[in-house]
Structure formats: C-alpha cells, structure tokens
Amino acid sequence: METAYFNGKFIPKEEIRISPDDRGFLFADGIYEVIRWYEGFFYDMSSHVTRLKRSLRELRINWPDADLFPSFAFDLIKLNNLENQPAMVYLQVTRGAARRTHSFPSPEVPPTAYAYAWGFIPDSKSNETGIKVMLKDDIRWGRCDIKSVALLPNTISFQEARENGLKECIFVRNGLITEGTHSNIFFVINGTLFTHPESNYILSGITRKNILRIAQEAGIAIREEAVQENRIRFIQEAFICNTSAEVTPVTELGGNTLGEGIPGPVTKIISAKFNNEIKALKG
Ligand code: PDD
C-alpha cells in the first residue's frame, strides 16, 4: 500500500479525494517540487524549500507548511520503505477548491497539498553514453521561472521527442536555446561552459546551480549566456541536468552530432565531480 501526504495527513494514496472544483484541476493553478532521495539524504533540500516558497509567493498562494517539506518528505520515504533505494518525492500545492471564476477565491480557501514518494532505477546508460535530443520553438509562456503545474507545452513537446526516438526536447526562443521540457542544458564551446542565464525564460534548476558551483570549483570557465541555435556547429559538448537525470551527456542536438558524438571531456569531469559529491554526502 502506498502512503501519501494530503493536507497535513498521511493516508493511503487511493483514499485521497480532491474536489472537481480544485483550481489545480480547473486552471492548473498550482506549483510543484521534485526532490531526489539518495539512500540516506535529500540532495540540497534547502534550495528546494527556497524555490518552493518562491513559486508560492509568485502565484500568491498562501501555504504555511512549506518549511515542513523536509520533515514530511522524509516521513514519506520511511512510510513507503524507500530508505535504502534511490527515490523521488513529488509535492504539489494548488490554490484550493472554489466555484470556478478566473479571479482568486474570496474569501481565500485552504490550498490543496499532495505529496508522494516512489523508488526508481536511475538511467545509468544515458548518464554514461549520452542521449539524442530534438530542438523546437519554445511555445511556453513568459514565466518559465515559476515551477507551475501548467506543463502542457512541456508534456506535448516531450511526447514529440519520445515519438521521434529522442530523450528530450530542447526549446529555442527568439533564436536562443533556453532549456529542456524538464531539464536545463549546458554547452561546451572551446573549453568554456555556457548555459542560459537565470531569467523568466528558464526554471532555475537546483542541479544547474550546483553544477555551476562544481564547475567553478574545478576551474572551468563559465559564461551564463544563451547559445544561439545558429551556432550549434561551434558546440563541442552538451549535457542536460535535472534532479533525477543528474548530468546526462547530449551527443546529438537537433540532428547535429556534437564533437565526436560521444560524451566529451568537460562533461565527464563535471559528471564525475557531481557523482563524487553525492558519494561524499553518503559518507
Ligand atoms: N523538472 N527546467 C525545467 C523546465 C524543469 O521542469 C526542470 C525539472 C529543470 C531542472 O530543475 P532541477 O535541477 O531543480 O530538477 C529545469 C522536474 C525534474 C520535473 O518536472 O519532473
């Protein structure tokens, strides 16, 4: 039996009932977080709590329990016997249930909070040999910095990648490469690491932030600058990153083979350093 968190309580997942008037259902009026459990700890939980609070603030959802995320996420791991395996925790908070109207409910209604945990097998083959990804016009809204559950452009674009036998779809806005449907992307051009700067056009990934720190500690030159789609031929290496995929090399971008078509040396250094950090945290 799967135990989930629902509005402050732990209950069997199948007993959860959410109103059809929930604004998450009606308007995708909610936010979410995803964090990885590494057989003993959550990676960079404090950054996830900070981003969770920011998402709530940006959408003006008053949910007082954000600081309890570390504690109930850990409870979910324990209650579902996931302590000793790679696992993920998903949390979603919506503005709550109220008669459908575009303006916010007045008076305010309690938010709906739901979280669950699941064990998974990391895709180590992709981490080692790399993946092929497609490119597509960024059809999303102008607030990609908010971790909102309104993910239709992301899901249909990822589906398109899947149907083409590719592992991710990378968005291009006004000729500039932004990020993936559920990942950030880095490039190596003449030894310098490039990634789109933090802005309303990308999600500030926690993995992205930690990779920038790791690269800086390793003395790798960094430029938080978007790469133009028409400069793909100058890219020697690329990798995507997110909470579950960590550092995943990209060997082909929009039909263009990058470098030798295998994970490049800078990518390998960053990936190794990231993995070493995890190992050290495991103790
Ligand atoms: N997605 N950009 C987008 C659009 C994302 O959805 C994600 C994460 C990231 C990477 O963020 P982080 O390093 O904090 O995981 C970047 C999660 C994994 C998801 O939607 O499942």
PDB file of C-alpha atoms and ligand atoms in Angstrom:
ATOM      1  CA  MET A   1       0.000   0.000   0.000  1.00  0.00           C
ATOM      2  CA  GLU A   2       1.324   3.441  -0.969  1.00  0.00           C
ATOM      3  CA  THR A   3       1.102   6.107   1.709  1.00  0.00           C
ATOM      4  CA  ALA A   4       0.808   9.704   0.547  1.00  0.00           C
ATOM      5  CA  TYR A   5       0.720  13.104   2.219  1.00  0.00           C
ATOM      6  CA  PHE A   6      -2.514  15.017   1.838  1.00  0.00           C
ATOM      7  CA  ASN A   7      -3.205  18.341   3.572  1.00  0.00           C
ATOM      8  CA  GLY A   8      -1.062  17.564   6.590  1.00  0.00           C
ATOM      9  CA  LYS A   9      -2.025  13.893   6.975  1.00  0.00           C
ATOM     10  CA  PHE A  10      -0.528  10.607   5.843  1.00  0.00           C
ATOM     11  CA  ILE A  11      -3.149   8.377   4.246  1.00  0.00           C
ATOM     12  CA  PRO A  12      -3.336   5.522   1.736  1.00  0.00           C
ATOM     13  CA  LYS A  13      -2.899   7.114  -1.698  1.00  0.00           C
ATOM     14  CA  GLU A  14      -6.094   5.584  -3.055  1.00  0.00           C
ATOM     15  CA  GLU A  15      -8.146   7.232  -0.293  1.00  0.00           C
ATOM     16  CA  ILE A  16      -7.228  10.761  -1.397  1.00  0.00           C
ATOM     17  CA  ARG A  17     -10.209  12.710  -2.728  1.00  0.00           C
ATOM     18  CA  ILE A  18      -9.741  16.050  -4.473  1.00  0.00           C
ATOM     19  CA  SER A  19     -12.678  18.298  -5.317  1.00  0.00           C
ATOM     20  CA  PRO A  20     -13.600  18.691  -9.007  1.00  0.00           C
ATOM     21  CA  ASP A  21     -13.613  22.423  -8.222  1.00  0.00           C
ATOM     22  CA  ASP A  22      -9.953  22.352  -7.236  1.00  0.00           C
ATOM     23  CA  ARG A  23      -8.195  25.132  -9.111  1.00  0.00           C
ATOM     24  CA  GLY A  24      -5.334  22.791  -9.857  1.00  0.00           C
ATOM     25  CA  PHE A  25      -7.812  20.721 -11.882  1.00  0.00           C
ATOM     26  CA  LEU A  26      -9.681  23.667 -13.405  1.00  0.00           C
ATOM     27  CA  PHE A  27      -6.819  26.097 -14.145  1.00  0.00           C
ATOM     28  CA  ALA A  28      -3.509  24.307 -13.406  1.00  0.00           C
ATOM     29  CA  ASP A  29      -3.406  26.908 -10.620  1.00  0.00           C
ATOM     30  CA  GLY A  30      -0.646  25.362  -8.577  1.00  0.00           C
ATOM     31  CA  ILE A  31       3.037  24.691  -8.182  1.00  0.00           C
ATOM     32  CA  TYR A  32       5.197  21.661  -7.559  1.00  0.00           C
ATOM     33  CA  GLU A  33       8.621  20.444  -6.442  1.00  0.00           C
ATOM     34  CA  VAL A  34      10.538  17.244  -7.116  1.00  0.00           C
ATOM     35  CA  ILE A  35      13.440  16.138  -4.930  1.00  0.00           C
ATOM     36  CA  ARG A  36      15.758  13.158  -5.051  1.00  0.00           C
ATOM     37  CA  TRP A  37      16.410  10.814  -2.141  1.00  0.00           C
ATOM     38  CA  TYR A  38      19.892   9.275  -2.251  1.00  0.00           C
ATOM     39  CA  GLU A  39      19.594   6.287   0.094  1.00  0.00           C
ATOM     40  CA  GLY A  40      20.098   8.380   3.204  1.00  0.00           C
ATOM     41  CA  PHE A  41      19.590  12.058   2.343  1.00  0.00           C
ATOM     42  CA  PHE A  42      17.783  14.510   0.114  1.00  0.00           C
ATOM     43  CA  TYR A  43      20.147  16.378  -2.198  1.00  0.00           C
ATOM     44  CA  ASP A  44      20.148  20.131  -1.470  1.00  0.00           C
ATOM     45  CA  MET A  45      16.789  20.181   0.298  1.00  0.00           C
ATOM     46  CA  SER A  46      17.261  23.783   1.433  1.00  0.00           C
ATOM     47  CA  SER A  47      17.359  25.002  -2.191  1.00  0.00           C
ATOM     48  CA  HIS A  48      14.177  23.069  -2.972  1.00  0.00           C
ATOM     49  CA  VAL A  49      12.409  24.668   0.020  1.00  0.00           C
ATOM     50  CA  THR A  50      13.605  28.113  -1.093  1.00  0.00           C
ATOM     51  CA  ARG A  51      12.328  27.523  -4.643  1.00  0.00           C
ATOM     52  CA  LEU A  52       9.049  26.103  -3.337  1.00  0.00           C
ATOM     53  CA  LYS A  53       8.467  29.266  -1.289  1.00  0.00           C
ATOM     54  CA  ARG A  54       9.357  31.440  -4.269  1.00  0.00           C
ATOM     55  CA  SER A  55       6.897  29.622  -6.555  1.00  0.00           C
ATOM     56  CA  LEU A  56       4.147  30.018  -3.924  1.00  0.00           C
ATOM     57  CA  ARG A  57       4.982  33.694  -3.479  1.00  0.00           C
ATOM     58  CA  GLU A  58       4.980  34.397  -7.217  1.00  0.00           C
ATOM     59  CA  LEU A  59       1.487  32.869  -7.550  1.00  0.00           C
ATOM     60  CA  ARG A  60       0.304  34.384  -4.234  1.00  0.00           C
ATOM     61  CA  ILE A  61      -0.678  31.014  -2.791  1.00  0.00           C
ATOM     62  CA  ASN A  62      -0.566  31.181   0.997  1.00  0.00           C
ATOM     63  CA  TRP A  63       0.538  27.770   2.165  1.00  0.00           C
ATOM     64  CA  PRO A  64       2.007  27.920   5.672  1.00  0.00           C
ATOM     65  CA  ASP A  65       3.584  24.444   5.623  1.00  0.00           C
ATOM     66  CA  ALA A  66       6.448  24.933   3.142  1.00  0.00           C
ATOM     67  CA  ASP A  67       9.027  24.687   5.935  1.00  0.00           C
ATOM     68  CA  LEU A  68       7.633  21.247   6.823  1.00  0.00           C
ATOM     69  CA  PHE A  69       8.579  19.829   3.409  1.00  0.00           C
ATOM     70  CA  PRO A  70      11.880  18.256   4.650  1.00  0.00           C
ATOM     71  CA  SER A  71      10.094  16.555   7.513  1.00  0.00           C
ATOM     72  CA  PHE A  72       7.063  15.137   5.662  1.00  0.00           C
ATOM     73  CA  ALA A  73       9.200  14.186   2.638  1.00  0.00           C
ATOM     74  CA  PHE A  74      11.367  12.102   4.970  1.00  0.00           C
ATOM     75  CA  ASP A  75       8.262  10.602   6.582  1.00  0.00           C
ATOM     76  CA  LEU A  76       7.040   9.586   3.095  1.00  0.00           C
ATOM     77  CA  ILE A  77      10.356   7.844   2.432  1.00  0.00           C
ATOM     78  CA  LYS A  78      10.107   5.943   5.717  1.00  0.00           C
ATOM     79  CA  LEU A  79       6.394   5.113   5.469  1.00  0.00           C
ATOM     80  CA  ASN A  80       6.929   3.659   1.991  1.00  0.00           C
ATOM     81  CA  ASN A  81      10.096   1.714   2.934  1.00  0.00           C
ATOM     82  CA  LEU A  82      12.278   3.617   0.465  1.00  0.00           C
ATOM     83  CA  GLU A  83      15.188   4.483   2.811  1.00  0.00           C
ATOM     84  CA  ASN A  84      17.663   2.178   1.124  1.00  0.00           C
ATOM     85  CA  GLN A  85      16.986   2.839  -2.536  1.00  0.00           C
ATOM     86  CA  PRO A  86      17.039   5.763  -4.994  1.00  0.00           C
ATOM     87  CA  ALA A  87      13.712   7.529  -4.671  1.00  0.00           C
ATOM     88  CA  MET A  88      11.910  10.738  -5.533  1.00  0.00           C
ATOM     89  CA  VAL A  89       9.378  12.862  -3.693  1.00  0.00           C
ATOM     90  CA  TYR A  90       6.817  14.933  -5.597  1.00  0.00           C
ATOM     91  CA  LEU A  91       4.912  17.758  -3.914  1.00  0.00           C
ATOM     92  CA  GLN A  92       2.094  19.777  -5.458  1.00  0.00           C
ATOM     93  CA  VAL A  93       0.258  22.692  -3.881  1.00  0.00           C
ATOM     94  CA  THR A  94      -2.772  24.301  -5.540  1.00  0.00           C
ATOM     95  CA  ARG A  95      -4.836  27.355  -4.648  1.00  0.00           C
ATOM     96  CA  GLY A  96      -7.602  25.050  -3.381  1.00  0.00           C
ATOM     97  CA  ALA A  97     -11.224  24.379  -4.312  1.00  0.00           C
ATOM     98  CA  ALA A  98     -13.750  27.101  -5.082  1.00  0.00           C
ATOM     99  CA  ARG A  99     -16.532  27.799  -7.587  1.00  0.00           C
ATOM    100  CA  ARG A 100     -14.909  28.404 -10.952  1.00  0.00           C
ATOM    101  CA  THR A 101     -14.079  32.028 -11.595  1.00  0.00           C
ATOM    102  CA  HIS A 102     -10.880  33.481 -13.000  1.00  0.00           C
ATOM    103  CA  SER A 103     -10.217  35.718 -10.010  1.00  0.00           C
ATOM    104  CA  PHE A 104      -8.771  34.189  -6.843  1.00  0.00           C
ATOM    105  CA  PRO A 105     -11.314  32.782  -4.342  1.00  0.00           C
ATOM    106  CA  SER A 106     -12.565  35.446  -1.964  1.00  0.00           C
ATOM    107  CA  PRO A 107     -12.516  34.775   0.912  1.00  0.00           C
ATOM    108  CA  GLU A 108      -9.382  32.686   0.490  1.00  0.00           C
ATOM    109  CA  VAL A 109      -9.770  28.891   0.651  1.00  0.00           C
ATOM    110  CA  PRO A 110      -7.223  26.422   2.076  1.00  0.00           C
ATOM    111  CA  PRO A 111      -4.640  25.278  -0.510  1.00  0.00           C
ATOM    112  CA  THR A 112      -4.614  21.616  -1.522  1.00  0.00           C
ATOM    113  CA  ALA A 113      -1.278  19.921  -0.768  1.00  0.00           C
ATOM    114  CA  TYR A 114      -0.401  16.475  -2.035  1.00  0.00           C
ATOM    115  CA  ALA A 115       2.927  14.625  -1.952  1.00  0.00           C
ATOM    116  CA  TYR A 116       4.047  11.114  -2.640  1.00  0.00           C
ATOM    117  CA  ALA A 117       7.296   9.157  -2.928  1.00  0.00           C
ATOM    118  CA  TRP A 118       8.421   6.448  -5.307  1.00  0.00           C
ATOM    119  CA  GLY A 119      11.503   4.335  -5.827  1.00  0.00           C
ATOM    120  CA  PHE A 120      13.175   4.340  -9.229  1.00  0.00           C
ATOM    121  CA  ILE A 121      16.093   2.891 -11.144  1.00  0.00           C
ATOM    122  CA  PRO A 122      18.429   5.642 -12.414  1.00  0.00           C
ATOM    123  CA  ASP A 123      19.044   5.610 -16.189  1.00  0.00           C
ATOM    124  CA  SER A 124      22.772   4.933 -15.886  1.00  0.00           C
ATOM    125  CA  LYS A 125      23.099   4.018 -19.575  1.00  0.00           C
ATOM    126  CA  SER A 126      22.035   7.532 -20.613  1.00  0.00           C
ATOM    127  CA  ASN A 127      24.384   9.021 -17.987  1.00  0.00           C
ATOM    128  CA  GLU A 128      27.286   7.080 -19.451  1.00  0.00           C
ATOM    129  CA  THR A 129      26.715   7.017 -23.201  1.00  0.00           C
ATOM    130  CA  GLY A 130      24.633  10.159 -23.655  1.00  0.00           C
ATOM    131  CA  ILE A 131      21.352  10.941 -25.361  1.00  0.00           C
ATOM    132  CA  LYS A 132      19.999  12.481 -28.544  1.00  0.00           C
ATOM    133  CA  VAL A 133      17.639  15.424 -28.208  1.00  0.00           C
ATOM    134  CA  MET A 134      15.451  17.454 -30.522  1.00  0.00           C
ATOM    135  CA  LEU A 135      15.048  21.217 -30.872  1.00  0.00           C
ATOM    136  CA  LYS A 136      11.751  23.039 -31.054  1.00  0.00           C
ATOM    137  CA  ASP A 137      10.374  26.537 -30.841  1.00  0.00           C
ATOM    138  CA  ASP A 138       9.720  27.466 -27.191  1.00  0.00           C
ATOM    139  CA  ILE A 139       5.927  27.516 -27.106  1.00  0.00           C
ATOM    140  CA  ARG A 140       5.721  28.154 -23.353  1.00  0.00           C
ATOM    141  CA  TRP A 141       4.543  31.281 -21.515  1.00  0.00           C
ATOM    142  CA  GLY A 142       6.820  34.066 -20.253  1.00  0.00           C
ATOM    143  CA  ARG A 143       7.121  32.860 -16.637  1.00  0.00           C
ATOM    144  CA  CYS A 144       9.092  29.642 -17.018  1.00  0.00           C
ATOM    145  CA  ASP A 145      10.901  30.606 -13.772  1.00  0.00           C
ATOM    146  CA  ILE A 146       7.824  29.552 -11.769  1.00  0.00           C
ATOM    147  CA  LYS A 147       7.617  25.802 -11.125  1.00  0.00           C
ATOM    148  CA  SER A 148       3.957  25.781 -12.092  1.00  0.00           C
ATOM    149  CA  VAL A 149       1.970  22.619 -12.853  1.00  0.00           C
ATOM    150  CA  ALA A 150       0.802  24.212 -16.138  1.00  0.00           C
ATOM    151  CA  LEU A 151       3.091  21.953 -18.173  1.00  0.00           C
ATOM    152  CA  LEU A 152       1.141  21.239 -21.352  1.00  0.00           C
ATOM    153  CA  PRO A 153       3.767  22.749 -23.708  1.00  0.00           C
ATOM    154  CA  ASN A 154       6.371  20.655 -21.880  1.00  0.00           C
ATOM    155  CA  THR A 155       4.406  17.412 -21.979  1.00  0.00           C
ATOM    156  CA  ILE A 156       3.401  17.637 -25.652  1.00  0.00           C
ATOM    157  CA  SER A 157       6.951  18.572 -26.632  1.00  0.00           C
ATOM    158  CA  PHE A 158       8.428  15.720 -24.603  1.00  0.00           C
ATOM    159  CA  GLN A 159       5.913  13.351 -26.188  1.00  0.00           C
ATOM    160  CA  GLU A 160       7.059  14.576 -29.600  1.00  0.00           C
ATOM    161  CA  ALA A 161      10.669  13.780 -28.643  1.00  0.00           C
ATOM    162  CA  ARG A 162       9.630  10.314 -27.470  1.00  0.00           C
ATOM    163  CA  GLU A 163       7.738   9.622 -30.698  1.00  0.00           C
ATOM    164  CA  ASN A 164      10.901  10.546 -32.603  1.00  0.00           C
ATOM    165  CA  GLY A 165      13.008   8.154 -30.524  1.00  0.00           C
ATOM    166  CA  LEU A 166      14.710  11.056 -28.684  1.00  0.00           C
ATOM    167  CA  LYS A 167      15.247  11.544 -24.936  1.00  0.00           C
ATOM    168  CA  GLU A 168      14.456  15.243 -24.512  1.00  0.00           C
ATOM    169  CA  CYS A 169      13.148  18.262 -26.403  1.00  0.00           C
ATOM    170  CA  ILE A 170      15.151  21.467 -26.047  1.00  0.00           C
ATOM    171  CA  PHE A 171      13.389  24.792 -26.543  1.00  0.00           C
ATOM    172  CA  VAL A 172      14.590  27.713 -28.667  1.00  0.00           C
ATOM    173  CA  ARG A 173      13.157  31.198 -28.072  1.00  0.00           C
ATOM    174  CA  ASN A 174      13.992  34.023 -30.470  1.00  0.00           C
ATOM    175  CA  GLY A 175      16.932  32.035 -31.823  1.00  0.00           C
ATOM    176  CA  LEU A 176      18.363  31.347 -28.339  1.00  0.00           C
ATOM    177  CA  ILE A 177      18.498  27.907 -26.726  1.00  0.00           C
ATOM    178  CA  THR A 178      16.682  28.109 -23.383  1.00  0.00           C
ATOM    179  CA  GLU A 179      16.232  24.712 -21.655  1.00  0.00           C
ATOM    180  CA  GLY A 180      14.570  21.316 -21.973  1.00  0.00           C
ATOM    181  CA  THR A 181      10.983  20.280 -21.228  1.00  0.00           C
ATOM    182  CA  HIS A 182      12.148  19.103 -17.805  1.00  0.00           C
ATOM    183  CA  SER A 183      15.863  19.862 -17.710  1.00  0.00           C
ATOM    184  CA  ASN A 184      18.418  22.651 -18.033  1.00  0.00           C
ATOM    185  CA  ILE A 185      21.089  22.443 -20.719  1.00  0.00           C
ATOM    186  CA  PHE A 186      24.814  23.276 -20.770  1.00  0.00           C
ATOM    187  CA  PHE A 187      27.204  23.592 -23.713  1.00  0.00           C
ATOM    188  CA  VAL A 188      30.973  23.489 -24.034  1.00  0.00           C
ATOM    189  CA  ILE A 189      32.452  25.798 -26.661  1.00  0.00           C
ATOM    190  CA  ASN A 190      36.264  25.985 -26.805  1.00  0.00           C
ATOM    191  CA  GLY A 191      36.572  24.838 -23.184  1.00  0.00           C
ATOM    192  CA  THR A 192      34.057  27.346 -21.804  1.00  0.00           C
ATOM    193  CA  LEU A 193      30.839  26.163 -20.196  1.00  0.00           C
ATOM    194  CA  PHE A 194      27.716  28.002 -21.398  1.00  0.00           C
ATOM    195  CA  THR A 195      24.179  27.905 -20.029  1.00  0.00           C
ATOM    196  CA  HIS A 196      21.182  30.211 -20.334  1.00  0.00           C
ATOM    197  CA  PRO A 197      21.246  32.834 -17.545  1.00  0.00           C
ATOM    198  CA  GLU A 198      18.581  32.774 -14.851  1.00  0.00           C
ATOM    199  CA  SER A 199      15.580  34.656 -16.218  1.00  0.00           C
ATOM    200  CA  ASN A 200      11.832  34.324 -16.734  1.00  0.00           C
ATOM    201  CA  TYR A 201      12.583  32.059 -19.730  1.00  0.00           C
ATOM    202  CA  ILE A 202      14.060  29.152 -17.756  1.00  0.00           C
ATOM    203  CA  LEU A 203      13.485  27.348 -14.498  1.00  0.00           C
ATOM    204  CA  SER A 204      16.334  27.983 -12.081  1.00  0.00           C
ATOM    205  CA  GLY A 205      17.258  24.336 -11.709  1.00  0.00           C
ATOM    206  CA  ILE A 206      18.806  23.215  -8.432  1.00  0.00           C
ATOM    207  CA  THR A 207      21.055  20.822 -10.368  1.00  0.00           C
ATOM    208  CA  ARG A 208      22.045  23.692 -12.709  1.00  0.00           C
ATOM    209  CA  LYS A 209      23.038  25.820  -9.713  1.00  0.00           C
ATOM    210  CA  ASN A 210      25.122  23.045  -8.157  1.00  0.00           C
ATOM    211  CA  ILE A 211      26.800  22.235 -11.478  1.00  0.00           C
ATOM    212  CA  LEU A 212      27.818  25.888 -11.841  1.00  0.00           C
ATOM    213  CA  ARG A 213      29.362  25.720  -8.368  1.00  0.00           C
ATOM    214  CA  ILE A 214      31.134  22.427  -9.121  1.00  0.00           C
ATOM    215  CA  ALA A 215      32.454  23.779 -12.462  1.00  0.00           C
ATOM    216  CA  GLN A 216      33.707  26.917 -10.781  1.00  0.00           C
ATOM    217  CA  GLU A 217      35.477  24.872  -8.069  1.00  0.00           C
ATOM    218  CA  ALA A 218      37.062  22.813 -10.865  1.00  0.00           C
ATOM    219  CA  GLY A 219      38.419  25.969 -12.503  1.00  0.00           C
ATOM    220  CA  ILE A 220      36.275  25.588 -15.634  1.00  0.00           C
ATOM    221  CA  ALA A 221      35.492  28.864 -17.430  1.00  0.00           C
ATOM    222  CA  ILE A 222      31.774  29.671 -17.190  1.00  0.00           C
ATOM    223  CA  ARG A 223      29.522  32.019 -19.133  1.00  0.00           C
ATOM    224  CA  GLU A 224      25.871  32.261 -18.130  1.00  0.00           C
ATOM    225  CA  GLU A 225      24.901  33.297 -21.630  1.00  0.00           C
ATOM    226  CA  ALA A 226      22.390  31.781 -24.030  1.00  0.00           C
ATOM    227  CA  VAL A 227      23.790  29.963 -27.049  1.00  0.00           C
ATOM    228  CA  GLN A 228      22.261  30.818 -30.419  1.00  0.00           C
ATOM    229  CA  GLU A 229      20.695  27.997 -32.378  1.00  0.00           C
ATOM    230  CA  ASN A 230      22.701  29.079 -35.416  1.00  0.00           C
ATOM    231  CA  ARG A 231      25.968  28.446 -33.529  1.00  0.00           C
ATOM    232  CA  ILE A 232      25.361  24.726 -32.997  1.00  0.00           C
ATOM    233  CA  ARG A 233      28.293  23.877 -35.274  1.00  0.00           C
ATOM    234  CA  PHE A 234      30.644  25.525 -32.751  1.00  0.00           C
ATOM    235  CA  ILE A 235      29.417  23.370 -29.844  1.00  0.00           C
ATOM    236  CA  GLN A 236      31.812  20.555 -28.886  1.00  0.00           C
ATOM    237  CA  GLU A 237      29.856  19.140 -25.939  1.00  0.00           C
ATOM    238  CA  ALA A 238      26.477  19.438 -24.282  1.00  0.00           C
ATOM    239  CA  PHE A 239      24.665  17.931 -21.337  1.00  0.00           C
ATOM    240  CA  ILE A 240      21.275  18.259 -19.717  1.00  0.00           C
ATOM    241  CA  CYS A 241      20.649  18.118 -15.999  1.00  0.00           C
ATOM    242  CA  ASN A 242      17.838  17.763 -13.543  1.00  0.00           C
ATOM    243  CA  THR A 243      17.074  16.251 -10.163  1.00  0.00           C
ATOM    244  CA  SER A 244      16.548  12.711 -11.455  1.00  0.00           C
ATOM    245  CA  ALA A 245      18.821  12.599 -14.556  1.00  0.00           C
ATOM    246  CA  GLU A 246      21.739  14.427 -12.823  1.00  0.00           C
ATOM    247  CA  VAL A 247      24.358  15.105 -15.548  1.00  0.00           C
ATOM    248  CA  THR A 248      23.287  13.436 -18.817  1.00  0.00           C
ATOM    249  CA  PRO A 249      25.555  13.985 -21.852  1.00  0.00           C
ATOM    250  CA  VAL A 250      23.955  15.050 -25.130  1.00  0.00           C
ATOM    251  CA  THR A 251      25.625  13.606 -28.215  1.00  0.00           C
ATOM    252  CA  GLU A 252      23.179  14.855 -30.832  1.00  0.00           C
ATOM    253  CA  LEU A 253      21.241  18.127 -30.838  1.00  0.00           C
ATOM    254  CA  GLY A 254      18.508  18.744 -33.388  1.00  0.00           C
ATOM    255  CA  GLY A 255      20.058  16.216 -35.784  1.00  0.00           C
ATOM    256  CA  ASN A 256      23.603  17.638 -35.373  1.00  0.00           C
ATOM    257  CA  THR A 257      26.279  15.353 -33.944  1.00  0.00           C
ATOM    258  CA  LEU A 258      28.229  17.201 -31.237  1.00  0.00           C
ATOM    259  CA  GLY A 259      32.012  16.777 -31.163  1.00  0.00           C
ATOM    260  CA  GLU A 260      32.904  13.125 -31.622  1.00  0.00           C
ATOM    261  CA  GLY A 261      29.325  12.039 -30.914  1.00  0.00           C
ATOM    262  CA  ILE A 262      30.337  10.700 -27.502  1.00  0.00           C
ATOM    263  CA  PRO A 263      30.347  12.343 -24.036  1.00  0.00           C
ATOM    264  CA  GLY A 264      33.112  14.956 -24.044  1.00  0.00           C
ATOM    265  CA  PRO A 265      35.929  15.536 -21.522  1.00  0.00           C
ATOM    266  CA  VAL A 266      34.451  18.590 -19.747  1.00  0.00           C
ATOM    267  CA  THR A 267      31.095  16.816 -19.374  1.00  0.00           C
ATOM    268  CA  LYS A 268      32.879  13.789 -17.928  1.00  0.00           C
ATOM    269  CA  ILE A 269      34.791  15.918 -15.403  1.00  0.00           C
ATOM    270  CA  ILE A 270      31.607  17.635 -14.219  1.00  0.00           C
ATOM    271  CA  SER A 271      29.687  14.368 -14.085  1.00  0.00           C
ATOM    272  CA  ALA A 272      32.473  12.688 -12.067  1.00  0.00           C
ATOM    273  CA  LYS A 273      32.674  15.608  -9.648  1.00  0.00           C
ATOM    274  CA  PHE A 274      28.902  15.614  -9.205  1.00  0.00           C
ATOM    275  CA  ASN A 275      28.928  11.857  -8.518  1.00  0.00           C
ATOM    276  CA  ASN A 276      31.840  12.268  -6.077  1.00  0.00           C
ATOM    277  CA  GLU A 277      29.897  14.902  -4.186  1.00  0.00           C
ATOM    278  CA  ILE A 278      26.966  12.507  -3.841  1.00  0.00           C
ATOM    279  CA  LYS A 279      29.302   9.713  -2.710  1.00  0.00           C
ATOM    280  CA  ALA A 280      30.893  12.005  -0.108  1.00  0.00           C
ATOM    281  CA  LEU A 281      27.451  13.010   1.189  1.00  0.00           C
ATOM    282  CA  LYS A 282      26.554   9.331   1.531  1.00  0.00           C
ATOM    283  CA  GLY A 283      29.600   9.061   3.824  1.00  0.00           C
TER     284      GLY A 283
HETATM  285  N1  PDD B   1      11.863  19.160 -13.732  1.00  0.00           N
HETATM  286  N2  PDD B   1      13.791  23.081 -16.314  1.00  0.00           N
HETATM  287  C1  PDD B   1      12.551  22.549 -16.291  1.00  0.00           C
HETATM  288  C2  PDD B   1      11.531  23.090 -17.231  1.00  0.00           C
HETATM  289  C3  PDD B   1      12.238  21.530 -15.369  1.00  0.00           C
HETATM  290  O1  PDD B   1      10.990  21.035 -15.332  1.00  0.00           O
HETATM  291  C4  PDD B   1      13.258  21.033 -14.510  1.00  0.00           C
HETATM  292  C5  PDD B   1      12.977  19.942 -13.517  1.00  0.00           C
HETATM  293  C6  PDD B   1      14.533  21.600 -14.585  1.00  0.00           C
HETATM  294  C7  PDD B   1      15.656  21.155 -13.688  1.00  0.00           C
HETATM  295  O2  PDD B   1      15.431  21.538 -12.345  1.00  0.00           O
HETATM  296  P1  PDD B   1      16.060  20.721 -11.133  1.00  0.00           P
HETATM  297  O3  PDD B   1      17.531  20.619 -11.385  1.00  0.00           O
HETATM  298  O4  PDD B   1      15.771  21.567  -9.950  1.00  0.00           O
HETATM  299  O5  PDD B   1      15.398  19.372 -11.096  1.00  0.00           O
HETATM  300  C8  PDD B   1      14.758  22.618 -15.496  1.00  0.00           C
HETATM  301  C9  PDD B   1      11.466  18.119 -12.821  1.00  0.00           C
HETATM  302  C10 PDD B   1      12.518  17.102 -12.597  1.00  0.00           C
HETATM  303  C11 PDD B   1      10.134  17.533 -13.284  1.00  0.00           C
HETATM  304  O6  PDD B   1       9.337  18.304 -13.807  1.00  0.00           O
HETATM  305  O7  PDD B   1       9.905  16.343 -13.091  1.00  0.00           O
END
